Short mmCIF file of C-alpha atoms in Angstrom, two decimals:
data_model
loop_
_atom_site.label_atom_id
_atom_site.label_comp_id
_atom_site.label_asym_id
_atom_site.label_seq_id
_atom_site.Cartn_x
_atom_site.Cartn_y
_atom_site.Cartn_z
CA UNK Y 1 6.29 -24.07 -8.20
CA UNK Y 2 4.69 -26.15 -5.65
CA UNK Y 3 1.72 -24.87 -3.51
CA UNK Y 4 2.97 -26.49 -0.21
CA UNK Y 5 6.40 -27.44 0.83
CA UNK Y 6 5.87 -28.18 4.73
CA UNK Y 7 9.06 -25.69 5.56
CA UNK Y 8 6.86 -23.30 7.49
CA UNK Y 9 4.95 -26.00 9.58
CA UNK Y 10 7.55 -25.26 12.65
CA UNK Y 11 6.73 -21.47 12.49
CA UNK Y 12 9.59 -20.18 10.41
CA UNK Y 13 9.91 -18.84 6.82
CA UNK Y 14 12.49 -18.26 4.19
CA UNK Y 15 13.70 -14.63 3.44
CA UNK Y 16 14.84 -13.96 -0.21
CA UNK Y 17 18.26 -14.82 0.90
CA UNK Y 18 17.19 -18.12 2.04
CA UNK Y 19 17.93 -17.09 5.79
CA UNK Y 20 15.12 -18.70 8.18
CA UNK Y 21 13.20 -16.27 10.38
CA UNK Y 22 10.20 -16.64 12.60
CA UNK Y 23 6.85 -16.05 11.16
CA UNK Y 24 6.32 -13.31 13.62
CA UNK Y 25 9.69 -11.30 12.98
CA UNK Y 26 9.17 -7.60 12.29
CA UNK Y 27 10.26 -8.13 8.57
CA UNK Y 28 7.52 -10.80 7.86
CA UNK Y 29 4.92 -8.46 9.59
CA UNK Y 30 5.71 -5.67 7.28
CA UNK Y 31 5.60 -7.43 4.29
CA UNK Y 32 2.71 -9.70 5.27
CA UNK Y 33 0.70 -6.41 5.93
CA UNK Y 34 1.83 -5.32 2.56
CA UNK Y 35 0.59 -8.41 1.21
CA UNK Y 36 -2.83 -7.95 2.93
CA UNK Y 37 -3.11 -4.44 1.56
CA UNK Y 38 -2.42 -5.77 -1.90
CA UNK Y 39 -5.10 -8.31 -1.66
CA UNK Y 40 -7.53 -5.69 -0.21
CA UNK Y 41 -6.74 -3.49 -3.23
CA UNK Y 42 -7.51 -6.53 -5.43
CA UNK Y 43 -11.12 -6.62 -4.18
CA UNK Y 44 -11.74 -3.11 -5.21
CA UNK Y 45 -10.79 -3.42 -8.88
CA UNK Y 46 -12.95 -2.79 -10.91
CA UNK Y 47 -14.04 0.50 -9.56
CA UNK Y 48 -15.92 1.38 -12.80
CA UNK Y 49 -13.38 3.96 -13.81
CA UNK Y 50 -10.53 3.00 -16.22
CA UNK Y 51 -7.99 5.39 -14.90
CA UNK Y 52 -8.25 4.45 -11.25
CA UNK Y 53 -8.03 0.96 -12.12
CA UNK Y 54 -5.10 1.13 -14.40
CA UNK Y 55 -3.39 3.25 -11.19
CA UNK Y 56 -4.48 0.52 -8.66
CA UNK Y 57 -3.16 -2.23 -10.90
CA UNK Y 58 0.15 -0.33 -11.10
CA UNK Y 59 0.02 0.04 -7.25
CA UNK Y 60 -0.50 -3.81 -6.92
CA UNK Y 61 2.78 -4.46 -9.09
CA UNK Y 62 4.51 -1.91 -6.78
CA UNK Y 63 3.41 -3.70 -3.73
CA UNK Y 64 4.85 -6.93 -5.07
CA UNK Y 65 8.19 -4.96 -5.37
CA UNK Y 66 7.77 -3.81 -1.87
CA UNK Y 67 7.16 -7.09 -0.56
CA UNK Y 68 10.38 -8.46 -2.38
CA UNK Y 69 12.26 -5.43 -1.07
CA UNK Y 70 11.12 -6.24 2.61
CA UNK Y 71 11.82 -9.96 2.01
CA UNK Y 72 15.51 -9.25 1.25
CA UNK Y 73 17.68 -7.89 4.08
CA UNK Y 74 20.39 -7.46 1.83
CA UNK Y 75 19.49 -6.85 -1.63
CA UNK Y 76 21.98 -7.18 -4.52
CA UNK Y 77 22.22 -5.01 -7.63
CA UNK Y 78 19.29 -5.86 -9.84
CA UNK Y 79 16.97 -7.35 -7.08
CA UNK Y 80 13.47 -5.68 -6.90
CA UNK Y 81 13.48 -2.63 -4.55
CA UNK Y 82 11.20 0.30 -4.33
CA UNK Y 83 12.76 3.51 -5.98
CA UNK Y 84 11.83 7.11 -5.70
CA UNK Y 85 10.24 6.75 -9.16
CA UNK Y 86 7.55 4.63 -7.49
CA UNK Y 87 6.79 7.43 -4.99
CA UNK Y 88 7.02 10.03 -7.53
CA UNK Y 89 4.44 8.06 -9.56
CA UNK Y 90 1.97 8.04 -6.60
CA UNK Y 91 2.55 11.87 -6.27
CA UNK Y 92 1.80 12.48 -9.94
CA UNK Y 93 -1.49 10.67 -9.62
CA UNK Y 94 -2.52 12.52 -6.59
CA UNK Y 95 -1.85 15.84 -8.31
CA UNK Y 96 -3.53 14.73 -11.29
CA UNK Y 97 -6.74 13.40 -9.51
CA UNK Y 98 -6.59 16.27 -7.04
CA UNK Y 99 -7.43 18.72 -9.85
CA UNK Y 100 -10.93 17.27 -9.99
CA UNK Y 101 -11.77 17.52 -6.38
CA UNK Y 102 -13.21 20.30 -4.30
CA UNK Y 103 -10.64 21.59 -1.92
CA UNK Y 104 -10.35 19.39 1.28
CA UNK Y 105 -11.46 21.66 4.20
CA UNK Y 106 -11.64 19.02 7.02
CA UNK Y 107 -11.29 15.45 7.78
CA UNK Y 108 -13.74 13.15 6.08
CA UNK Y 109 -15.40 10.09 7.42
CA UNK Y 110 -14.17 6.83 5.57
CA UNK Y 111 -17.23 5.95 3.76
CA UNK Y 112 -19.03 6.58 0.47
CA UNK Y 113 -19.71 4.13 -2.43
CA UNK Y 114 -18.66 0.44 -2.28
CA UNK Y 115 -15.18 1.40 -4.00
CA UNK Y 116 -14.92 4.56 -2.08
CA UNK Y 117 -15.29 2.89 1.32
CA UNK Y 118 -12.95 -0.03 0.41
CA UNK Y 119 -10.40 2.32 -0.68
CA UNK Y 120 -10.49 3.99 2.70
CA UNK Y 121 -10.22 0.61 4.11
CA UNK Y 122 -7.07 -0.23 2.01
CA UNK Y 123 -5.68 3.23 3.18
CA UNK Y 124 -5.92 2.19 6.99
CA UNK Y 125 -4.28 -1.22 5.95
CA UNK Y 126 -1.40 0.49 4.25
CA UNK Y 127 -0.93 2.98 7.31
CA UNK Y 128 -0.55 -0.20 9.43
CA UNK Y 129 2.01 -1.69 6.91
CA UNK Y 130 3.92 1.73 7.18
CA UNK Y 131 3.88 1.29 11.18
CA UNK Y 132 5.19 -2.28 10.76
CA UNK Y 133 7.80 -0.95 8.43
CA UNK Y 134 8.91 1.74 10.71
CA UNK Y 135 9.03 -0.83 13.50
CA UNK Y 136 11.09 -2.98 11.44
CA UNK Y 137 13.50 -0.06 10.49
CA UNK Y 138 14.26 0.68 14.22
CA UNK Y 139 16.00 -2.66 14.55
CA UNK Y 140 17.25 -3.41 10.79
CA UNK Y 141 18.37 -1.91 7.75
CA UNK Y 142 15.21 -0.87 5.58
CA UNK Y 143 15.19 0.66 2.05
CA UNK Y 144 13.93 4.28 3.32
CA UNK Y 145 12.06 4.83 0.01
CA UNK Y 146 9.93 1.94 0.83
CA UNK Y 147 8.84 3.40 3.80
CA UNK Y 148 8.27 6.73 1.94
CA UNK Y 149 6.37 4.89 -0.61
CA UNK Y 150 3.82 3.58 2.07
CA UNK Y 151 3.26 7.00 3.42
CA UNK Y 152 2.68 8.59 0.05
CA UNK Y 153 0.26 5.35 -0.85
CA UNK Y 154 -1.97 6.01 1.87
CA UNK Y 155 -2.30 9.48 0.51
CA UNK Y 156 -3.08 8.32 -3.04
CA UNK Y 157 -5.58 5.81 -1.59
CA UNK Y 158 -7.33 8.59 0.36
CA UNK Y 159 -7.43 10.50 -2.94
CA UNK Y 160 -8.67 7.73 -5.01
CA UNK Y 161 -11.49 7.21 -2.63
CA UNK Y 162 -12.52 10.94 -2.61
CA UNK Y 163 -12.33 10.80 -6.44
CA UNK Y 164 -14.41 7.51 -6.70
CA UNK Y 165 -16.78 9.04 -4.25
CA UNK Y 166 -17.06 12.42 -5.96
CA UNK Y 167 -17.70 10.58 -9.62
CA UNK Y 168 -20.27 8.28 -7.90
CA UNK Y 169 -22.07 11.52 -6.59
CA UNK Y 170 -21.39 10.46 -3.02
CA UNK Y 171 -20.77 13.32 -0.56
CA UNK Y 172 -18.10 13.56 1.72
CA UNK Y 173 -19.19 13.82 5.41
CA UNK Y 174 -17.03 15.44 7.95
CA UNK Y 175 -16.70 14.16 11.58
CA UNK Y 176 -19.05 15.64 14.03
CA UNK Y 177 -16.88 16.44 17.30
CA UNK Y 178 -19.86 17.18 19.70
#
């Protein structure tokens, strides 16, 4: 697989179906922001917690599926697409990890240990990816489960951040609205 082809030198890129689109199209913005989130998650591992690292590794695989999903405007049977099972997996992890946390009583400032703060950062990039996906869905067909997955992923990353911070003994600070 060549690293460079020169095909994008004029500001266009190929979708999975080989159609050419502008690199600024909403579809490219959506899966490009998912790619950014995936790369950011890669900077977080290892967190020092095997269970969280395994979850993050699986999330990175899911995000590759999601990128392929967004890159394919008309998927065929057997093409990679985000499915309900991907979203269900996130919900299972949230429920599992939430059991070791104190109940959430307010918003928390996105901070903490190095891994915790990076997880909060990744959560915000995933929220942006979700906004890009919703924007794309306003004009083109999009797998609704992919949008739901992004919404749930931001919740999962928030929970991962809280768990890592709790395990690291870093308290959560509530915002001061004065």
